[in-house]
XYZ file of C-alpha atoms in Angstrom:
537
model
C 49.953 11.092 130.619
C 52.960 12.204 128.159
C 52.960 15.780 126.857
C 56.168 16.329 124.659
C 58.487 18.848 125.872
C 57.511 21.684 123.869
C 53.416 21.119 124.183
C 51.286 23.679 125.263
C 48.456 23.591 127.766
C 45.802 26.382 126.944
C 42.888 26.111 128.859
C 40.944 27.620 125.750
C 43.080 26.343 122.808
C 46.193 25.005 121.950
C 49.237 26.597 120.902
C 53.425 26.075 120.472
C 56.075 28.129 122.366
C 59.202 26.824 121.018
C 61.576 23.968 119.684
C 64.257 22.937 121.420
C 66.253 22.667 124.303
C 68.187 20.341 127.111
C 66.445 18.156 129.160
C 68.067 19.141 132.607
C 67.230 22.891 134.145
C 68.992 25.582 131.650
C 70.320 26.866 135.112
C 69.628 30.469 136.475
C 69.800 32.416 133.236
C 68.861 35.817 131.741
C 66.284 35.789 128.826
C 63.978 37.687 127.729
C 60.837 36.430 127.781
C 58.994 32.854 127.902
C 55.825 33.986 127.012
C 54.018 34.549 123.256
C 51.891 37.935 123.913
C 52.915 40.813 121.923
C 55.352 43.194 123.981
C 51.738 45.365 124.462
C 49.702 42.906 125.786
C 52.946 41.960 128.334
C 52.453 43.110 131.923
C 55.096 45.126 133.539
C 55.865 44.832 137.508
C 54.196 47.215 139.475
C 51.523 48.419 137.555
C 48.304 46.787 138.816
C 47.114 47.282 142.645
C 47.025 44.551 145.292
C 44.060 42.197 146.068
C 42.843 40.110 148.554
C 41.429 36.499 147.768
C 38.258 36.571 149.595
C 37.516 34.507 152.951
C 34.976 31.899 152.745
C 32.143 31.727 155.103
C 30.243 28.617 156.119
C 27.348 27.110 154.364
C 26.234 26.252 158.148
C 27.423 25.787 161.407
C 26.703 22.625 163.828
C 28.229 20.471 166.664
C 29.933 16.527 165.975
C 27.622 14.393 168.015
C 31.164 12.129 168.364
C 32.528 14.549 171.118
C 30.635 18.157 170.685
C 33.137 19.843 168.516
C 31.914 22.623 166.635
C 31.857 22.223 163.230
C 32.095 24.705 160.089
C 30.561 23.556 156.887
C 31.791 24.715 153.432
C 31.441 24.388 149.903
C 33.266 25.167 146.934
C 33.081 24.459 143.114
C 35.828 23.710 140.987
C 34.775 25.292 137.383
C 36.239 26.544 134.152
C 36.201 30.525 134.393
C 38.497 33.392 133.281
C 40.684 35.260 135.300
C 42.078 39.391 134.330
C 45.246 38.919 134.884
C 46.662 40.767 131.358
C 46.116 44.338 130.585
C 43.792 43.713 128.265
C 43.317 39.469 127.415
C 41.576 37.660 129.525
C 42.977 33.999 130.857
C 40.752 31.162 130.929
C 41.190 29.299 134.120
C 40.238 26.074 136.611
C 39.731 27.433 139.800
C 37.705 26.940 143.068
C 34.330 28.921 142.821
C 35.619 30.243 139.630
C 38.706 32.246 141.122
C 42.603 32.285 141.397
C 43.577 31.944 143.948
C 40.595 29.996 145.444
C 38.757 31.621 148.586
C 40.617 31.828 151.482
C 39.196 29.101 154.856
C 39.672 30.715 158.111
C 38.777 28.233 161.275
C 39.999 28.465 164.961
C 41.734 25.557 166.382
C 39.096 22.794 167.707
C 36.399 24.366 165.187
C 36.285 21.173 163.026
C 35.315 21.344 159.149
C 33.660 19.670 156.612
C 34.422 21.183 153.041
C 32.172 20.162 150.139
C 34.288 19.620 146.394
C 32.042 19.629 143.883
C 33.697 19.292 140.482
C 31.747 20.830 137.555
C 34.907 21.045 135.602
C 34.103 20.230 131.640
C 34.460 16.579 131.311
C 38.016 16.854 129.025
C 40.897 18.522 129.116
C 41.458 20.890 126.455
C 45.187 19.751 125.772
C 44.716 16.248 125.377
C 41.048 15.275 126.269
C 41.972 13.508 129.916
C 38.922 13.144 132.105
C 39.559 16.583 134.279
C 38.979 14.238 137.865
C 40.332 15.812 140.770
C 41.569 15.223 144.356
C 41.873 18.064 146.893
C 44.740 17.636 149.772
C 44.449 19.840 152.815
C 48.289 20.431 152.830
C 49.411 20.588 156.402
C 46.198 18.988 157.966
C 46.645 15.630 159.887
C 43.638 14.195 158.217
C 42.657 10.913 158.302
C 44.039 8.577 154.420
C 40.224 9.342 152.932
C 40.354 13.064 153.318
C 43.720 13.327 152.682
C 43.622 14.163 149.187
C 45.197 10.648 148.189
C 46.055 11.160 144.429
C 43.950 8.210 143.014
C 41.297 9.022 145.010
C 39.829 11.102 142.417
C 36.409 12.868 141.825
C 35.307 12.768 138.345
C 33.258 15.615 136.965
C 29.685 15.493 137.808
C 30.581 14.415 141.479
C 31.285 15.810 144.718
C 33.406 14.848 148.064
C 33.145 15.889 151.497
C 36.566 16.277 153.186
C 36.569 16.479 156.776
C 39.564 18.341 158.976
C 40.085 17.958 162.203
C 41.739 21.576 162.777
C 43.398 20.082 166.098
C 46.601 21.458 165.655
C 48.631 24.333 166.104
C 47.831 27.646 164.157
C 49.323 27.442 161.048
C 49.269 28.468 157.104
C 47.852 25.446 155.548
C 46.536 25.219 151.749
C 44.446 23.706 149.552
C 45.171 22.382 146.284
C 44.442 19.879 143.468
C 46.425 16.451 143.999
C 44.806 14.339 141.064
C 46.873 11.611 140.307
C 49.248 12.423 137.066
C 47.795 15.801 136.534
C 48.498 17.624 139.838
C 50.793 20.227 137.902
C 48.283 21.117 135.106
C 45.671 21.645 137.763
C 47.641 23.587 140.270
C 49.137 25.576 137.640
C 45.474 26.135 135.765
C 44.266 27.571 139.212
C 43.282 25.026 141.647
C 44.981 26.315 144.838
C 43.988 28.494 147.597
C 45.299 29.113 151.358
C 43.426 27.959 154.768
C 44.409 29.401 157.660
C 44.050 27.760 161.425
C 44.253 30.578 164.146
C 45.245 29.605 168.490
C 44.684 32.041 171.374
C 48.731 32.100 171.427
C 48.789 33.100 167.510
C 45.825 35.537 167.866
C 47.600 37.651 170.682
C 51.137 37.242 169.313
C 50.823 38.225 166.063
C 49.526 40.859 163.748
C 45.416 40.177 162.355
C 42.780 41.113 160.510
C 44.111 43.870 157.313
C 47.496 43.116 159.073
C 47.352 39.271 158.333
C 48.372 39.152 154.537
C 47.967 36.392 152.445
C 50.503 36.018 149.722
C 50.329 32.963 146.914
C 53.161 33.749 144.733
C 53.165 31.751 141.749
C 54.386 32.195 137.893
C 52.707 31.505 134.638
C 53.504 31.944 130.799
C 51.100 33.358 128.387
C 49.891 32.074 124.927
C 49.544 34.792 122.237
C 45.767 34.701 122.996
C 46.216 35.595 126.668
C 45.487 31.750 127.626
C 48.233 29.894 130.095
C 50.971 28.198 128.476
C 52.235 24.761 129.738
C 56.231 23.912 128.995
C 57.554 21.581 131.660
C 60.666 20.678 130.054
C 59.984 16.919 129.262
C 58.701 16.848 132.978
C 61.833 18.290 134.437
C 60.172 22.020 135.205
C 58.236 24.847 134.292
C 59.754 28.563 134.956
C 57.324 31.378 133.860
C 58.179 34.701 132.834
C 55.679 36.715 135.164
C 55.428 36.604 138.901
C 51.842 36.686 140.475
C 50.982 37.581 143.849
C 47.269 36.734 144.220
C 46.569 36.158 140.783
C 47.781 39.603 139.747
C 51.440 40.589 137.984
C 53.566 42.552 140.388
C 51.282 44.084 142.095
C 51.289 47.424 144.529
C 49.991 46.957 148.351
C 49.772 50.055 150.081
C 50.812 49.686 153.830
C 50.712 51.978 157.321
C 53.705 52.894 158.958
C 53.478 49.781 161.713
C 54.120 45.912 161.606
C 52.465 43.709 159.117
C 52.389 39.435 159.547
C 52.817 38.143 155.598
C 52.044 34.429 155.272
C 54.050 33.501 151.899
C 53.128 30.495 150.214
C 55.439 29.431 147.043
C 52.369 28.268 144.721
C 54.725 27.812 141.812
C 54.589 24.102 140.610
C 58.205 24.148 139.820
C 59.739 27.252 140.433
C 62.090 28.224 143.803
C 62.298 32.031 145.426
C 64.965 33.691 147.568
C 62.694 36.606 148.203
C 64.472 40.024 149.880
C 63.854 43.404 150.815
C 65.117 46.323 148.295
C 66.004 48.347 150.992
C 68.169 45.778 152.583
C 66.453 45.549 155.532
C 66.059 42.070 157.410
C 62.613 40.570 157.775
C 61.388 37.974 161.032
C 60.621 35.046 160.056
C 57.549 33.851 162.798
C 56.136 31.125 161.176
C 57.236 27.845 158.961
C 55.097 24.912 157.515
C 53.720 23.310 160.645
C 53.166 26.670 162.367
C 55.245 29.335 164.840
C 58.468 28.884 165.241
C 60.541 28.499 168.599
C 62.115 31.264 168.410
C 61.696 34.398 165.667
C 64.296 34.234 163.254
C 65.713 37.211 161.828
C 67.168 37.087 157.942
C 68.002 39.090 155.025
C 66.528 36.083 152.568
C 65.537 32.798 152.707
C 65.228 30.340 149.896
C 61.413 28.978 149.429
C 60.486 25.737 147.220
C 57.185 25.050 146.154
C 54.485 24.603 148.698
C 56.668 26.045 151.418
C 54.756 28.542 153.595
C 56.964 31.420 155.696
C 55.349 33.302 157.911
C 56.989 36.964 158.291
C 56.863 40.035 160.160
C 57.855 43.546 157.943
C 58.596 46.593 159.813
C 57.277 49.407 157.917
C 57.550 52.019 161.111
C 60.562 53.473 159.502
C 60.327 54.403 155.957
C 58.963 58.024 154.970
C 55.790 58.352 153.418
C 55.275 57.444 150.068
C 58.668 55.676 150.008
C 58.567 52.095 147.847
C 60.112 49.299 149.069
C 60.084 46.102 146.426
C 59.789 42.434 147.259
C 62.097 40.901 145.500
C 63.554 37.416 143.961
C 67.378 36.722 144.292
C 66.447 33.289 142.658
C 68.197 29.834 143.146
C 70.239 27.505 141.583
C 68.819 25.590 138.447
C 65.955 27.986 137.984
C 65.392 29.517 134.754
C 64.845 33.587 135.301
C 63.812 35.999 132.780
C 64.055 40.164 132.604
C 61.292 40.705 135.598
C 61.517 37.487 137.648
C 63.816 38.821 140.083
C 60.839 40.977 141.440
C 57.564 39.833 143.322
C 55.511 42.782 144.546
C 56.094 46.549 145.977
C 54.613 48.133 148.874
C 54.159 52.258 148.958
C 54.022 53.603 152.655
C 51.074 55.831 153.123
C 50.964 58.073 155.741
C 47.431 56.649 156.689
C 46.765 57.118 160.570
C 47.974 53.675 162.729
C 45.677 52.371 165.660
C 48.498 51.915 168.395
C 45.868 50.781 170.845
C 46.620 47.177 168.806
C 49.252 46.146 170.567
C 50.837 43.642 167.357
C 51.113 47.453 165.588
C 55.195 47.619 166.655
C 55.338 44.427 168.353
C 58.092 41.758 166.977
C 58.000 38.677 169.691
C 61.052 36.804 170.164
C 59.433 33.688 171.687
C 56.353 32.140 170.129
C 55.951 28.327 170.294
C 57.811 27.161 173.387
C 55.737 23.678 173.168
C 55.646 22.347 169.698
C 55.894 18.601 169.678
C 57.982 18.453 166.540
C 60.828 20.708 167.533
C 60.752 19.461 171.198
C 61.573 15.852 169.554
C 65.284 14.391 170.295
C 67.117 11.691 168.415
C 67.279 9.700 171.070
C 63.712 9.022 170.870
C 64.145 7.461 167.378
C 63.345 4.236 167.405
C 64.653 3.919 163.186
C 66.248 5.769 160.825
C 65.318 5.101 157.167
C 67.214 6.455 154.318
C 65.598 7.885 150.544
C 67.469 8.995 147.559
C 65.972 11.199 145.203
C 67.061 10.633 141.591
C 65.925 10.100 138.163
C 66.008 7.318 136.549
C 68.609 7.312 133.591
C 66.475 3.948 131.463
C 62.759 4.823 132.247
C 62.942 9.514 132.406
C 61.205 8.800 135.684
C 61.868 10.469 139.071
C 61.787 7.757 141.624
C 62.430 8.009 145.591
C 64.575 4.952 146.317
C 63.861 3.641 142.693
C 60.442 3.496 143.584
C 57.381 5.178 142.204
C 53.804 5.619 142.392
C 53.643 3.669 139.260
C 54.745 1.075 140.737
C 52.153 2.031 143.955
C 49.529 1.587 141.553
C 50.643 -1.368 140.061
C 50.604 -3.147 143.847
C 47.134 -2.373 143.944
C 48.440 0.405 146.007
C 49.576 -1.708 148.554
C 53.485 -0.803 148.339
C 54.538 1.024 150.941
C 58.413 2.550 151.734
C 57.868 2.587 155.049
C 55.674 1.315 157.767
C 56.408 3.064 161.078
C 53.946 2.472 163.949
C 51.590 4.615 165.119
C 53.009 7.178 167.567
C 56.510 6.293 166.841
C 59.501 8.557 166.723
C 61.812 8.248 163.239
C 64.867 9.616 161.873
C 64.635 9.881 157.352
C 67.436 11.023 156.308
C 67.066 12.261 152.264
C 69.689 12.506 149.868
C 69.614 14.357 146.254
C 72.872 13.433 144.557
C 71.223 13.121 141.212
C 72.295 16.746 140.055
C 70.762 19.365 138.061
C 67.485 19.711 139.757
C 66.245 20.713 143.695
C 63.595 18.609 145.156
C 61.046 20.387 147.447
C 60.069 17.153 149.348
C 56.778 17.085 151.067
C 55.820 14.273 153.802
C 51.779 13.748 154.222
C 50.184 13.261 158.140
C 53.597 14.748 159.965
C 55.271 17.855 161.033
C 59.482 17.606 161.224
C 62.025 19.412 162.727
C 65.181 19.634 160.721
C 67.988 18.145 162.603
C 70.635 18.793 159.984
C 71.687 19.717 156.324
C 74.971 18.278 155.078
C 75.751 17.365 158.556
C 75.144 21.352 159.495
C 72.623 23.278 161.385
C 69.768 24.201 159.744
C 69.026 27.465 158.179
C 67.805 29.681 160.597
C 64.562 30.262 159.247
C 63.649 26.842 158.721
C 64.013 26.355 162.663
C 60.823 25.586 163.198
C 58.031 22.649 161.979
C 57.951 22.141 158.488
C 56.343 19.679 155.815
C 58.080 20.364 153.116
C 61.836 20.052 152.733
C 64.111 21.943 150.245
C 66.769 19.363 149.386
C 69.008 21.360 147.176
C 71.251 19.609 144.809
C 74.038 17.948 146.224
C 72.195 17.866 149.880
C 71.418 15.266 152.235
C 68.781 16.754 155.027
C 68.302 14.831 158.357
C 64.283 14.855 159.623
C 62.715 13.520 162.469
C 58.923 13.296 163.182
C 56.694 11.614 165.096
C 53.417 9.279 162.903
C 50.485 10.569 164.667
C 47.812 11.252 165.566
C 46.459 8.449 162.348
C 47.172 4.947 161.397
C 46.918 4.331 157.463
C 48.333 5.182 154.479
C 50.048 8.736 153.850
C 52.013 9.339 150.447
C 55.590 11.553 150.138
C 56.314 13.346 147.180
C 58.346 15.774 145.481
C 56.525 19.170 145.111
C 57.790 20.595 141.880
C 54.806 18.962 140.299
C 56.279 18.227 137.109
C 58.212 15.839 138.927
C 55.274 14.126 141.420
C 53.017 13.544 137.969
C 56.113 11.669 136.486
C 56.047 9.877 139.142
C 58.417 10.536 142.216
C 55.259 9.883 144.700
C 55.593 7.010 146.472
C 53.788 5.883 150.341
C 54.375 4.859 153.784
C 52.011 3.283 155.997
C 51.431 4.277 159.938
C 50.592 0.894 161.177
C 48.639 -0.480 164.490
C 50.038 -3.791 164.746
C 47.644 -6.702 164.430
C 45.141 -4.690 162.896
C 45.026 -6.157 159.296
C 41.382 -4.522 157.637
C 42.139 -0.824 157.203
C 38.576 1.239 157.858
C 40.315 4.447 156.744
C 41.455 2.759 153.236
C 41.720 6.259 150.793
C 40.448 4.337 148.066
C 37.244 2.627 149.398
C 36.389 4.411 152.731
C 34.549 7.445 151.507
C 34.159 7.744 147.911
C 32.528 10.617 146.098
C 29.074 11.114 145.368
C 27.166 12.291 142.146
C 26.490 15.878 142.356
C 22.279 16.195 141.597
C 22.167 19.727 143.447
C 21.849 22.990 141.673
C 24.716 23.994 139.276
């Protein structure tokens, strides 16, 4: 795919932003305004309420003959729709079952699923008339390679998938989103991403639930002059929007009880960093990272969060007076591009709305939550390799590469190039390195949960003390991870997660091997293909 740096991607037309510009990040500036709506049809923060996405149920319910695991089957249909997210336009979308964000999957650990994708997405794109195929990646599941969401594994309009998750580990925020090889960041960004959330006993008496569990996708989006979504990433290096959405909606308003809420905060921005904060000041405690609870809670004033990042926090709204506001808001990062309102994500306005103290999570903040968690019990000394990956760009071909190496050239191999082939259960050391300059890489590894052993030779921050997937390496940063490749054999791909980047084409894989074992049963590209889609529309 090439779209020139100043193309536009309107889901219902076409249209031009602007002319001109660097190639490399314009760095965390002030402007006024991305976007092409008229200064009426602009949203302003804090003027529309909060929403929920809605929880899916199951089509059915059964039991895996294999070992007698319950099992939860869904459905969903990716589809062309339009969303209200304007005061008065209306934005034509892709989304699952028609909505942004998708509907939300709730399972208990050991309930397996089985999620039906059926794409009835129009057969073109409307930019530049691609076939709109798809692949969905369960991000944070240990899947097995054919239900990973493998990105040229795709699923052509007219056809469906069935992706099966285990839901064996930990409780966790895990997510859903498109993965479609070379068009991941047109998808995403169009509306193809929702959360999934995998609840434990431990979780479920720890932590806050039910209207006291929040989900929050943050993302941001630029507007045509129509109201459609506009598409500038920068000749692949980015794309900063000039309105922040929480749950599809602009700034938005949640009212809250004076007692403890749990907010799971996933960065659904396909390019975009946050360094969210309180207005008041006040610290927040961070309980939960990528792979799940952390260790210990983790106190902070901020915390910076690249794309597909999930934080897990506990706000303490026992204090403030009724009808006091406290805003959400985004100190921003290095090599972001910020306009007049992107420094602010949401408000919430106490209410003086009677608490149930017989809930015991109502004004409880737990220091100790995971005391077991195989990732951040691991110990160097159990490596038995440590690899090393630079993340650059290449200065002939434009292309981000991981060790020179791309999933181009992946693809090219018959996707049979690998960067790695650690054995199954094995413990390794990667140590990444972004010396390239000018841009951050949010680095996501498939199949594993890591602990952080080091950044520039330092700790850790403290709030990424706990399992993660994804990996912020800022510019100028080398990051030390160690993991252990289970519980799968097979292939797993590694990417960068500002999606700009991943479609062009820093993506490249690793294989989990079992030694001697030569025919691979769980091959993502042959071992369950999808299926045309005769059922009703």
């Amino acid at each position: 795919m090439s779209i020139s740096r100043r193309q536009v991607l309107l889901i219902g037309g076409l249209g031009v932003l602007g002319a001109g510009g660097a190639m490399v990040p314009l760095g965390s500036v002030e402007a006024k305004s991305a976007s092409r709506i008229s200064d009426r049809e602009m949203p302003r923060p804090f003027q529309t309420n909060f929403v929920r996405a809605p929880f899916l149920q199951p089509d059915a319910t059964g039991t895996d003959p294999s070992d007698g695991a319950p099992v939860n089957y869904y459905s969903v249909v990716e589809k062309a729709a339009t969303a209200s997210i304007l005061p008065r336009l209306m934005t034509p979308i892709l989304g699952y079952n028609g909505i942004f964000p998708g509907p939300t999957i709730s399972v208990d650990q050991g309930t397996k699923a089985v999620l039906r994708v059926r794409n009835q997405l129009p057969s073109q794109h409307a930019l530049d008339g691609h076939a709109l195929s798809t692949s969905t990646h369960l991000h944070g599941s240990a899947s097995l390679p054919q239900y990973d969401g493998y990105a040229s594994d795709i699923t052509s309009p007219g056809f469906y998938k069935d992706y099966h998750f285990p839901n064996f580990q930990s409780a966790r925020t895990l997510w859903y989103h498109d993965h479609g090889v070379h068009f991941t960041a047109l998808n995403a960004y169009s509306g193809l991403a929702a959360q999934y959330h995998l609840h434990d006993p431990a979780e479920r008496e720890l932590l806050p639930q039910g209207r006291y569990d929040v989900a929050l996708t943050v993302s941001d989006a630029m507007f045509a002059e129509d109201g459609s979504l506009g598409y500038d990433d920068n000749s692949h290096s980015g794309l900063w929007g000039d309105v922040m959405l929480v749950n599809g909606k602009p700034w938005p308003v949640m009212k809250v009880q004076k007692r403890i809420y749990r907010f799971r905060i996933l960065n659904c921005s396909i390019s975009r960093s946050l360094r969210p904060t309180l207005s008041t000041g006040d610290p927040v405690v961070v309980v939960g990272t990528d792979g799940g609870l952390v260790p210990t809670a983790q106190t902070v004033a901020s915390w910076r969060q690249g794309g597909a990042e999930r934080y897990e926090i506990l706000i303490d709204f026992r204090k403030y007076k009724t009808g006091q506001r406290i805003e959400l808001r985004n100190l921003s990062n290095k090599n972001n591009v910020d306009y007049g309102f992107t420094n602010k994500i949401m408000a919430f306005d106490v209410t003086d709305e009677p608490v149930d103290t017989s809930d015991p999570t109502w004004d409880r903040i737990p220091t100790s939550l995971a005391a077991n968690n195989e990732a951040m019990a691991l110990q160097p000394g159990q490596s038995v390799a440590t690899r090393k990956f630079r993340l650059r760009r290449n200065d002939t071909t434009r292309m981000w590469t991981i060790n020179n190496d791309s999933w181009q050239d992946v693809i090219a191999s018959g996707y049979k190039k690998v960067v790695a082939e650690p054995a199954l259960n094995s413990v390794e050391i990667w140590e990444v390195e972004n010396s390239s300059g000018g841009w951050f890489h949010p680095l996501h590894i498939h199949l594993v949960d890591f602990q952080i052993l080091t950044r520039n030779g330092r700790q850790p921050f403290p709030y990424e003390r706990g399992p993660k997937d994804v990996v912020y390496v800022g510019e100028g940063e080398t990051v030390r991870l160690i993991m252990k490749f289970t519980p799968h054999a097979g292939l797993y791909m590694m990417h960068c997660h500002n999606l700009p980047h991943e479609d062009h084409d820093m993506m490249v894989q690793f294989r989990v091997s079992l030694p001697g074992h030569d025919y691979d049963s769980d091959d993502p590209m042959t071992a369950a293909k999808a299926v045309w889609d005769d059922g009703p529309a």
